[in-house]
PDB file of N, CA and C in Angstrom:
ATOM      1  N   MET A   1      19.105 -17.341  19.542  1.00 61.00           N
ATOM      2  CA  MET A   1      17.558 -16.931  19.679  1.00 61.00           C
ATOM      3  C   MET A   1      16.720 -18.052  18.898  1.00 61.00           C
ATOM      4  N   ILE A   2      15.764 -18.549  19.604  1.00 57.00           N
ATOM      5  CA  ILE A   2      15.060 -20.054  19.156  1.00 57.00           C
ATOM      6  C   ILE A   2      13.332 -19.429  18.884  1.00 57.00           C
ATOM      7  N   VAL A   3      12.915 -19.545  17.945  1.00 61.00           N
ATOM      8  CA  VAL A   3      11.276 -19.401  17.890  1.00 61.00           C
ATOM      9  C   VAL A   3      10.910 -20.344  17.155  1.00 61.00           C
ATOM     10  N   ASN A   4       9.411 -20.387  17.365  1.00 57.00           N
ATOM     11  CA  ASN A   4       8.715 -21.664  16.900  1.00 57.00           C
ATOM     12  C   ASN A   4       8.174 -21.024  15.349  1.00 57.00           C
ATOM     13  N   ILE A   5       8.139 -21.850  14.415  1.00 55.00           N
ATOM     14  CA  ILE A   5       7.678 -21.413  13.056  1.00 55.00           C
ATOM     15  C   ILE A   5       6.790 -22.450  12.617  1.00 55.00           C
ATOM     16  N   THR A   6       6.008 -22.174  11.741  1.00 54.00           N
ATOM     17  CA  THR A   6       4.923 -23.369  11.213  1.00 54.00           C
ATOM     18  C   THR A   6       5.488 -23.684   9.870  1.00 54.00           C
ATOM     19  N   ALA A   7       5.093 -25.198   9.379  1.00 54.00           N
ATOM     20  CA  ALA A   7       5.525 -25.693   8.199  1.00 54.00           C
ATOM     21  C   ALA A   7       4.447 -26.435   7.623  1.00 54.00           C
ATOM     22  N   LEU A   8       4.275 -26.431   6.345  1.00 51.00           N
ATOM     23  CA  LEU A   8       3.261 -27.490   5.596  1.00 51.00           C
ATOM     24  C   LEU A   8       4.139 -28.705   5.428  1.00 51.00           C
ATOM     25  N   THR A   9       3.445 -30.075   5.619  1.00 53.00           N
ATOM     26  CA  THR A   9       3.853 -31.276   5.003  1.00 53.00           C
ATOM     27  C   THR A   9       3.225 -31.527   3.630  1.00 53.00           C
ATOM     28  N   LEU A  10       3.798 -32.373   3.142  1.00 52.00           N
ATOM     29  CA  LEU A  10       3.241 -32.974   1.854  1.00 52.00           C
ATOM     30  C   LEU A  10       1.947 -33.268   1.799  1.00 52.00           C
ATOM     31  N   SER A  11       1.254 -33.809   3.024  1.00 58.00           N
ATOM     32  CA  SER A  11      -0.170 -33.893   2.921  1.00 58.00           C
ATOM     33  C   SER A  11      -1.045 -32.701   3.075  1.00 58.00           C
ATOM     34  N   GLY A  12      -0.256 -31.604   3.483  1.00 59.00           N
ATOM     35  CA  GLY A  12      -1.070 -30.429   3.616  1.00 59.00           C
ATOM     36  C   GLY A  12      -1.081 -29.928   5.043  1.00 59.00           C
ATOM     37  N   ARG A  13      -0.839 -31.165   6.183  1.00 65.00           N
ATOM     38  CA  ARG A  13      -0.905 -30.552   7.646  1.00 65.00           C
ATOM     39  C   ARG A  13       0.180 -29.503   7.987  1.00 65.00           C
ATOM     40  N   ILE A  14      -0.408 -28.609   8.871  1.00 64.00           N
ATOM     41  CA  ILE A  14       0.435 -27.591   9.522  1.00 64.00           C
ATOM     42  C   ILE A  14       1.334 -28.285  10.441  1.00 64.00           C
ATOM     43  N   THR A  15       2.680 -28.261  10.477  1.00 70.00           N
ATOM     44  CA  THR A  15       3.331 -28.805  11.665  1.00 70.00           C
ATOM     45  C   THR A  15       4.035 -27.415  12.166  1.00 70.00           C
ATOM     46  N   SER A  16       4.863 -27.856  13.441  1.00 72.00           N
ATOM     47  CA  SER A  16       5.472 -26.866  14.014  1.00 72.00           C
ATOM     48  C   SER A  16       7.205 -27.056  13.822  1.00 72.00           C
ATOM     49  N   ARG A  17       8.138 -26.284  13.674  1.00 76.00           N
ATOM     50  CA  ARG A  17       9.388 -26.226  13.430  1.00 76.00           C
ATOM     51  C   ARG A  17      10.063 -25.244  14.555  1.00 76.00           C
ATOM     52  N   PHE A  18      11.277 -25.499  14.585  1.00 80.00           N
ATOM     53  CA  PHE A  18      11.990 -24.388  15.552  1.00 80.00           C
ATOM     54  C   PHE A  18      12.849 -23.960  14.563  1.00 80.00           C
ATOM     55  N   LEU A  19      13.006 -22.493  14.898  1.00 82.00           N
ATOM     56  CA  LEU A  19      14.421 -21.605  13.994  1.00 82.00           C
ATOM     57  C   LEU A  19      15.206 -21.228  15.046  1.00 82.00           C
ATOM     58  N   LYS A  20      16.536 -21.668  14.743  1.00 86.00           N
ATOM     59  CA  LYS A  20      17.612 -21.037  15.774  1.00 86.00           C
ATOM     60  C   LYS A  20      18.488 -20.181  14.851  1.00 86.00           C
ATOM     61  N   ILE A  21      18.602 -19.047  15.471  1.00 87.00           N
ATOM     62  CA  ILE A  21      19.544 -18.061  14.549  1.00 87.00           C
ATOM     63  C   ILE A  21      20.196 -17.303  15.630  1.00 87.00           C
ATOM     64  N   ASP A  22      21.848 -17.252  15.100  1.00 89.00           N
ATOM     65  CA  ASP A  22      22.798 -16.377  15.691  1.00 89.00           C
ATOM     66  C   ASP A  22      23.104 -15.231  14.708  1.00 89.00           C
ATOM     67  N   ALA A  23      22.713 -13.988  15.186  1.00 89.00           N
ATOM     68  CA  ALA A  23      22.653 -13.063  14.356  1.00 89.00           C
ATOM     69  C   ALA A  23      23.366 -11.957  14.789  1.00 89.00           C
ATOM     70  N   VAL A  24      24.088 -10.965  14.248  1.00 90.00           N
ATOM     71  CA  VAL A  24      24.830  -9.846  14.678  1.00 90.00           C
ATOM     72  C   VAL A  24      24.633  -8.605  14.071  1.00 90.00           C
ATOM     73  N   ILE A  25      24.584  -7.414  14.800  1.00 91.00           N
ATOM     74  CA  ILE A  25      24.177  -6.298  14.156  1.00 91.00           C
ATOM     75  C   ILE A  25      25.640  -5.374  13.969  1.00 91.00           C
ATOM     76  N   LEU A  26      25.804  -5.002  12.828  1.00 91.00           N
ATOM     77  CA  LEU A  26      27.061  -4.409  12.480  1.00 91.00           C
ATOM     78  C   LEU A  26      26.699  -2.964  12.233  1.00 91.00           C
ATOM     79  N   TYR A  27      27.147  -2.095  13.017  1.00 91.00           N
ATOM     80  CA  TYR A  27      26.635  -0.621  13.042  1.00 91.00           C
ATOM     81  C   TYR A  27      27.768   0.196  13.060  1.00 91.00           C
ATOM     82  N   ASP A  28      27.487   1.629  12.794  1.00 90.00           N
ATOM     83  CA  ASP A  28      28.694   2.736  12.552  1.00 90.00           C
ATOM     84  C   ASP A  28      28.436   3.501  13.803  1.00 90.00           C
ATOM     85  N   PRO A  29      29.666   3.567  14.662  1.00 88.00           N
ATOM     86  CA  PRO A  29      29.587   4.132  15.714  1.00 88.00           C
ATOM     87  C   PRO A  29      29.768   5.515  15.716  1.00 88.00           C
ATOM     88  N   GLU A  30      30.020   6.188  14.481  1.00 90.00           N
ATOM     89  CA  GLU A  30      30.016   7.717  14.347  1.00 90.00           C
ATOM     90  C   GLU A  30      28.954   7.987  13.838  1.00 90.00           C
ATOM     91  N   ILE A  31      27.666   7.325  13.667  1.00 90.00           N
ATOM     92  CA  ILE A  31      26.547   8.142  13.250  1.00 90.00           C
ATOM     93  C   ILE A  31      25.494   8.208  14.710  1.00 90.00           C
ATOM     94  N   ALA A  32      25.263   9.371  14.897  1.00 87.00           N
ATOM     95  CA  ALA A  32      24.342   9.618  15.951  1.00 87.00           C
ATOM     96  C   ALA A  32      23.297   8.448  16.358  1.00 87.00           C
ATOM     97  N   GLY A  33      23.326   8.370  17.774  1.00 82.00           N
ATOM     98  CA  GLY A  33      22.341   7.318  18.140  1.00 82.00           C
ATOM     99  C   GLY A  33      23.056   5.891  18.257  1.00 82.00           C
ATOM    100  N   ALA A  34      24.269   5.565  17.783  1.00 86.00           N
ATOM    101  CA  ALA A  34      24.751   4.317  17.888  1.00 86.00           C
ATOM    102  C   ALA A  34      24.911   3.893  19.055  1.00 86.00           C
ATOM    103  N   ASP A  35      25.231   4.709  20.102  1.00 85.00           N
ATOM    104  CA  ASP A  35      25.011   4.245  21.582  1.00 85.00           C
ATOM    105  C   ASP A  35      23.824   3.780  21.975  1.00 85.00           C
ATOM    106  N   GLU A  36      22.712   3.900  21.186  1.00 83.00           N
ATOM    107  CA  GLU A  36      21.230   3.374  21.910  1.00 83.00           C
ATOM    108  C   GLU A  36      21.205   1.912  21.313  1.00 83.00           C
ATOM    109  N   ILE A  37      22.318   1.432  20.347  1.00 88.00           N
ATOM    110  CA  ILE A  37      21.915   0.006  20.117  1.00 88.00           C
ATOM    111  C   ILE A  37      22.359  -1.100  21.434  1.00 88.00           C
ATOM    112  N   SER A  38      23.185  -0.674  22.026  1.00 86.00           N
ATOM    113  CA  SER A  38      23.685  -1.336  23.242  1.00 86.00           C
ATOM    114  C   SER A  38      22.519  -1.422  24.542  1.00 86.00           C
ATOM    115  N   ALA A  39      22.086  -0.164  24.500  1.00 89.00           N
ATOM    116  CA  ALA A  39      21.066   0.190  25.438  1.00 89.00           C
ATOM    117  C   ALA A  39      19.874  -0.355  25.246  1.00 89.00           C
ATOM    118  N   ARG A  40      19.516  -0.410  23.958  1.00 91.00           N
ATOM    119  CA  ARG A  40      17.992  -1.322  23.416  1.00 91.00           C
ATOM    120  C   ARG A  40      18.110  -2.483  22.998  1.00 91.00           C
ATOM    121  N   TYR A  41      19.484  -3.084  23.401  1.00 89.00           N
ATOM    122  CA  TYR A  41      19.212  -4.685  22.940  1.00 89.00           C
ATOM    123  C   TYR A  41      18.564  -5.253  23.176  1.00 89.00           C
ATOM    124  N   LEU A  42      17.640  -5.438  24.152  1.00 90.00           N
ATOM    125  CA  LEU A  42      16.537  -6.108  24.798  1.00 90.00           C
ATOM    126  C   LEU A  42      15.301  -5.918  23.918  1.00 90.00           C
ATOM    127  N   TYR A  43      15.052  -4.634  23.635  1.00 93.00           N
ATOM    128  CA  TYR A  43      13.944  -4.238  22.680  1.00 93.00           C
ATOM    129  C   TYR A  43      14.051  -4.698  21.115  1.00 93.00           C
ATOM    130  N   ILE A  44      15.409  -4.533  20.982  1.00 91.00           N
ATOM    131  CA  ILE A  44      15.712  -5.048  19.469  1.00 91.00           C
ATOM    132  C   ILE A  44      15.520  -6.604  19.459  1.00 91.00           C
ATOM    133  N   ARG A  45      16.031  -7.452  20.431  1.00 91.00           N
ATOM    134  CA  ARG A  45      15.849  -8.759  20.254  1.00 91.00           C
ATOM    135  C   ARG A  45      14.229  -9.144  20.255  1.00 91.00           C
ATOM    136  N   ASP A  46      13.511  -8.567  21.246  1.00 91.00           N
ATOM    137  CA  ASP A  46      12.244  -8.619  21.177  1.00 91.00           C
ATOM    138  C   ASP A  46      11.743  -8.392  20.019  1.00 91.00           C
ATOM    139  N   SER A  47      11.992  -7.435  19.185  1.00 94.00           N
ATOM    140  CA  SER A  47      11.292  -7.036  18.007  1.00 94.00           C
ATOM    141  C   SER A  47      11.719  -8.126  16.944  1.00 94.00           C
ATOM    142  N   PHE A  48      12.798  -8.563  17.038  1.00 91.00           N
ATOM    143  CA  PHE A  48      13.215  -9.947  16.280  1.00 91.00           C
ATOM    144  C   PHE A  48      12.556 -10.991  16.202  1.00 91.00           C
ATOM    145  N   GLN A  49      12.387 -11.285  17.488  1.00 89.00           N
ATOM    146  CA  GLN A  49      11.418 -12.480  17.829  1.00 89.00           C
ATOM    147  C   GLN A  49       9.883 -12.305  17.404  1.00 89.00           C
ATOM    148  N   ASP A  50       9.566 -11.190  17.708  1.00 90.00           N
ATOM    149  CA  ASP A  50       8.052 -10.802  17.303  1.00 90.00           C
ATOM    150  C   ASP A  50       8.007 -11.329  15.627  1.00 90.00           C
ATOM    151  N   TYR A  51       8.800 -10.723  14.998  1.00 91.00           N
ATOM    152  CA  TYR A  51       8.852 -10.856  13.493  1.00 91.00           C
ATOM    153  C   TYR A  51       9.048 -12.270  13.144  1.00 91.00           C
ATOM    154  N   MET A  52       9.997 -12.825  13.881  1.00 89.00           N
ATOM    155  CA  MET A  52      10.286 -14.421  13.409  1.00 89.00           C
ATOM    156  C   MET A  52       9.287 -15.404  13.778  1.00 89.00           C
ATOM    157  N   ARG A  53       8.490 -14.893  14.767  1.00 86.00           N
ATOM    158  CA  ARG A  53       7.381 -15.871  15.198  1.00 86.00           C
ATOM    159  C   ARG A  53       6.103 -15.909  13.926  1.00 86.00           C
ATOM    160  N   GLN A  54       6.251 -14.824  13.324  1.00 87.00           N
ATOM    161  CA  GLN A  54       4.974 -14.855  12.111  1.00 87.00           C
ATOM    162  C   GLN A  54       5.527 -15.503  10.990  1.00 87.00           C
ATOM    163  N   LEU A  55       6.756 -15.979  11.006  1.00 86.00           N
ATOM    164  CA  LEU A  55       7.262 -16.643   9.718  1.00 86.00           C
ATOM    165  C   LEU A  55       6.636 -18.025   9.625  1.00 86.00           C
ATOM    166  N   GLY A  56       6.936 -18.475   8.475  1.00 82.00           N
ATOM    167  CA  GLY A  56       6.552 -19.906   7.870  1.00 82.00           C
ATOM    168  C   GLY A  56       7.888 -20.166   7.594  1.00 82.00           C
ATOM    169  N   GLU A  57       8.063 -21.818   7.474  1.00 82.00           N
ATOM    170  CA  GLU A  57       9.314 -22.465   6.953  1.00 82.00           C
ATOM    171  C   GLU A  57       9.659 -21.845   5.354  1.00 82.00           C
ATOM    172  N   SER A  58       8.278 -21.774   4.471  1.00 84.00           N
ATOM    173  CA  SER A  58       8.461 -21.301   3.187  1.00 84.00           C
ATOM    174  C   SER A  58       8.810 -19.914   2.967  1.00 84.00           C
ATOM    175  N   ASP A  59       8.904 -18.996   3.964  1.00 88.00           N
ATOM    176  CA  ASP A  59       9.240 -17.536   3.964  1.00 88.00           C
ATOM    177  C   ASP A  59      10.892 -17.842   3.921  1.00 88.00           C
ATOM    178  N   LEU A  60      11.514 -18.876   4.590  1.00 87.00           N
ATOM    179  CA  LEU A  60      12.968 -18.680   4.698  1.00 87.00           C
ATOM    180  C   LEU A  60      13.564 -19.387   3.657  1.00 87.00           C
ATOM    181  N   GLU A  61      12.890 -19.979   2.525  1.00 88.00           N
ATOM    182  CA  GLU A  61      13.639 -20.790   1.577  1.00 88.00           C
ATOM    183  C   GLU A  61      14.485 -20.074   0.591  1.00 88.00           C
ATOM    184  N   GLY A  62      15.547 -20.674   0.140  1.00 90.00           N
ATOM    185  CA  GLY A  62      16.406 -19.870  -0.768  1.00 90.00           C
ATOM    186  C   GLY A  62      17.006 -18.566  -0.397  1.00 90.00           C
ATOM    187  N   SER A  63      17.926 -18.227  -1.400  1.00 93.00           N
ATOM    188  CA  SER A  63      18.690 -16.961  -0.933  1.00 93.00           C
ATOM    189  C   SER A  63      17.757 -15.818  -1.015  1.00 93.00           C
ATOM    190  N   ALA A  64      16.519 -15.854  -1.579  1.00 94.00           N
ATOM    191  CA  ALA A  64      15.706 -14.662  -1.531  1.00 94.00           C
ATOM    192  C   ALA A  64      14.905 -14.659   0.015  1.00 94.00           C
ATOM    193  N   GLY A  65      14.923 -15.651   0.466  1.00 92.00           N
ATOM    194  CA  GLY A  65      14.263 -15.841   1.847  1.00 92.00           C
ATOM    195  C   GLY A  65      15.256 -15.371   3.076  1.00 92.00           C
ATOM    196  N   LEU A  66      16.525 -15.519   2.766  1.00 92.00           N
ATOM    197  CA  LEU A  66      17.504 -15.194   3.611  1.00 92.00           C
ATOM    198  C   LEU A  66      17.850 -13.673   3.677  1.00 92.00           C
ATOM    199  N   ALA A  67      17.638 -13.126   2.565  1.00 95.00           N
ATOM    200  CA  ALA A  67      17.720 -11.719   2.083  1.00 95.00           C
ATOM    201  C   ALA A  67      16.745 -10.939   2.541  1.00 95.00           C
ATOM    202  N   ARG A  68      15.280 -11.526   2.556  1.00 95.00           N
ATOM    203  CA  ARG A  68      14.318 -10.731   3.096  1.00 95.00           C
ATOM    204  C   ARG A  68      14.312 -10.815   4.628  1.00 95.00           C
ATOM    205  N   LEU A  69      14.943 -11.833   5.429  1.00 94.00           N
ATOM    206  CA  LEU A  69      15.226 -11.981   6.857  1.00 94.00           C
ATOM    207  C   LEU A  69      15.914 -10.910   7.102  1.00 94.00           C
ATOM    208  N   LYS A  70      17.220 -10.885   6.693  1.00 95.00           N
ATOM    209  CA  LYS A  70      18.045  -9.803   6.747  1.00 95.00           C
ATOM    210  C   LYS A  70      17.682  -8.602   6.761  1.00 95.00           C
ATOM    211  N   SER A  71      16.913  -8.119   5.651  1.00 96.00           N
ATOM    212  CA  SER A  71      16.477  -6.833   5.442  1.00 96.00           C
ATOM    213  C   SER A  71      15.372  -6.360   6.539  1.00 96.00           C
ATOM    214  N   GLU A  72      14.613  -7.296   6.591  1.00 96.00           N
ATOM    215  CA  GLU A  72      13.551  -7.079   7.922  1.00 96.00           C
ATOM    216  C   GLU A  72      14.157  -6.968   9.309  1.00 96.00           C
ATOM    217  N   LEU A  73      15.076  -7.696   9.398  1.00 95.00           N
ATOM    218  CA  LEU A  73      15.892  -7.411  10.948  1.00 95.00           C
ATOM    219  C   LEU A  73      16.704  -6.365  11.011  1.00 95.00           C
ATOM    220  N   LEU A  74      17.080  -5.914   9.959  1.00 96.00           N
ATOM    221  CA  LEU A  74      17.640  -4.596   9.762  1.00 96.00           C
ATOM    222  C   LEU A  74      16.639  -3.203  10.031  1.00 96.00           C
ATOM    223  N   ARG A  75      15.587  -3.432   9.230  1.00 97.00           N
ATOM    224  CA  ARG A  75      14.641  -2.504   9.476  1.00 97.00           C
ATOM    225  C   ARG A  75      14.121  -2.377  10.919  1.00 97.00           C
ATOM    226  N   ARG A  76      14.040  -3.471  11.510  1.00 96.00           N
ATOM    227  CA  ARG A  76      13.483  -3.400  12.968  1.00 96.00           C
ATOM    228  C   ARG A  76      14.722  -2.872  13.703  1.00 96.00           C
ATOM    229  N   ALA A  77      16.164  -3.222  13.595  1.00 94.00           N
ATOM    230  CA  ALA A  77      16.918  -2.699  14.400  1.00 94.00           C
ATOM    231  C   ALA A  77      17.012  -1.262  14.310  1.00 94.00           C
ATOM    232  N   ARG A  78      16.883  -0.406  13.351  1.00 94.00           N
ATOM    233  CA  ARG A  78      16.829   0.604  12.928  1.00 94.00           C
ATOM    234  C   ARG A  78      15.696   1.340  13.485  1.00 94.00           C
ATOM    235  N   ALA A  79      14.450   0.894  13.312  1.00 95.00           N
ATOM    236  CA  ALA A  79      13.417   1.509  14.352  1.00 95.00           C
ATOM    237  C   ALA A  79      13.626   1.446  15.679  1.00 95.00           C
ATOM    238  N   VAL A  80      13.780   0.395  16.183  1.00 94.00           N
ATOM    239  CA  VAL A  80      14.073   0.419  17.528  1.00 94.00           C
ATOM    240  C   VAL A  80      15.159   1.101  18.113  1.00 94.00           C
ATOM    241  N   SER A  81      16.265   1.410  17.509  1.00 92.00           N
ATOM    242  CA  SER A  81      17.525   2.049  18.120  1.00 92.00           C
ATOM    243  C   SER A  81      17.061   3.617  17.667  1.00 92.00           C
ATOM    244  N   GLY A  82      16.083   3.858  16.870  1.00 92.00           N
ATOM    245  CA  GLY A  82      15.931   5.301  16.423  1.00 92.00           C
ATOM    246  C   GLY A  82      17.064   5.797  15.486  1.00 92.00           C
ATOM    247  N   SER A  83      17.884   5.195  14.873  1.00 91.00           N
ATOM    248  CA  SER A  83      19.009   5.791  14.063  1.00 91.00           C
ATOM    249  C   SER A  83      19.070   4.901  13.002  1.00 91.00           C
ATOM    250  N   ASP A  84      20.006   5.359  12.177  1.00 92.00           N
ATOM    251  CA  ASP A  84      20.522   4.530  10.895  1.00 92.00           C
ATOM    252  C   ASP A  84      22.098   3.875  11.127  1.00 92.00           C
ATOM    253  N   ALA A  85      22.322   3.819  12.478  1.00 92.00           N
ATOM    254  CA  ALA A  85      23.758   3.318  12.748  1.00 92.00           C
ATOM    255  C   ALA A  85      23.718   1.886  12.268  1.00 92.00           C
ATOM    256  N   PRO A  86      22.889   1.001  12.623  1.00 93.00           N
ATOM    257  CA  PRO A  86      22.795  -0.285  12.102  1.00 93.00           C
ATOM    258  C   PRO A  86      22.821  -0.279  10.575  1.00 93.00           C
ATOM    259  N   ARG A  87      24.075  -0.999  10.129  1.00 94.00           N
ATOM    260  CA  ARG A  87      24.283  -1.050   9.106  1.00 94.00           C
ATOM    261  C   ARG A  87      24.179  -2.411   8.220  1.00 94.00           C
ATOM    262  N   GLU A  88      24.055  -3.568   8.933  1.00 95.00           N
ATOM    263  CA  GLU A  88      24.209  -4.866   8.274  1.00 95.00           C
ATOM    264  C   GLU A  88      23.681  -5.778   9.405  1.00 95.00           C
ATOM    265  N   ILE A  89      23.047  -6.898   9.053  1.00 94.00           N
ATOM    266  CA  ILE A  89      22.690  -8.058   9.852  1.00 94.00           C
ATOM    267  C   ILE A  89      23.603  -9.114   9.249  1.00 94.00           C
ATOM    268  N   LEU A  90      24.244  -9.614  10.299  1.00 91.00           N
ATOM    269  CA  LEU A  90      25.010 -10.963   9.783  1.00 91.00           C
ATOM    270  C   LEU A  90      24.460 -11.948  10.523  1.00 91.00           C
ATOM    271  N   ILE A  91      24.218 -13.156   9.827  1.00 90.00           N
ATOM    272  CA  ILE A  91      23.799 -14.397  10.425  1.00 90.00           C
ATOM    273  C   ILE A  91      24.808 -15.560  10.316  1.00 90.00           C
ATOM    274  N   ALA A  92      25.512 -15.691  11.478  1.00 88.00           N
ATOM    275  CA  ALA A  92      26.556 -16.647  11.750  1.00 88.00           C
ATOM    276  C   ALA A  92      25.917 -17.970  11.486  1.00 88.00           C
ATOM    277  N   ASP A  93      24.742 -18.579  12.151  1.00 87.00           N
ATOM    278  CA  ASP A  93      23.897 -19.690  12.294  1.00 87.00           C
ATOM    279  C   ASP A  93      22.772 -19.611  12.069  1.00 87.00           C
ATOM    280  N   MET A  94      22.000 -20.320  11.425  1.00 85.00           N
ATOM    281  CA  MET A  94      20.557 -20.643  11.096  1.00 85.00           C
ATOM    282  C   MET A  94      20.259 -22.172  10.830  1.00 85.00           C
ATOM    283  N   VAL A  95      19.199 -22.490  11.782  1.00 84.00           N
ATOM    284  CA  VAL A  95      19.000 -23.833  11.752  1.00 84.00           C
ATOM    285  C   VAL A  95      17.578 -23.919  11.901  1.00 84.00           C
ATOM    286  N   ILE A  96      16.950 -24.577  10.969  1.00 82.00           N
ATOM    287  CA  ILE A  96      15.381 -24.993  10.956  1.00 82.00           C
ATOM    288  C   ILE A  96      15.198 -26.653  11.355  1.00 82.00           C
ATOM    289  N   GLN A  97      14.734 -26.821  12.477  1.00 79.00           N
ATOM    290  CA  GLN A  97      14.552 -28.287  12.873  1.00 79.00           C
ATOM    291  C   GLN A  97      12.916 -28.403  13.036  1.00 79.00           C
TER     292      GLN A  97
END
């Protein structure tokens, strides 16, 4: 998934950056509603993109930024799937360019 994010330069100018992320949703198949994750994949992805388009580069700095990102994506996956089956978001690759 690739989204456009904003960043500030040293001179205070706002610039555009691209965020490329490869994320995986781990879920518990025993929990009711787990089958909805595959069926609602496109909606989950859309929800992720909506959130990530609102981010600035400073929102992703450090381990706290990564933890916030994973937490928000997990919250959105649970909301869209309508269950607590999603257990964790794993980020395989993340590039800000």
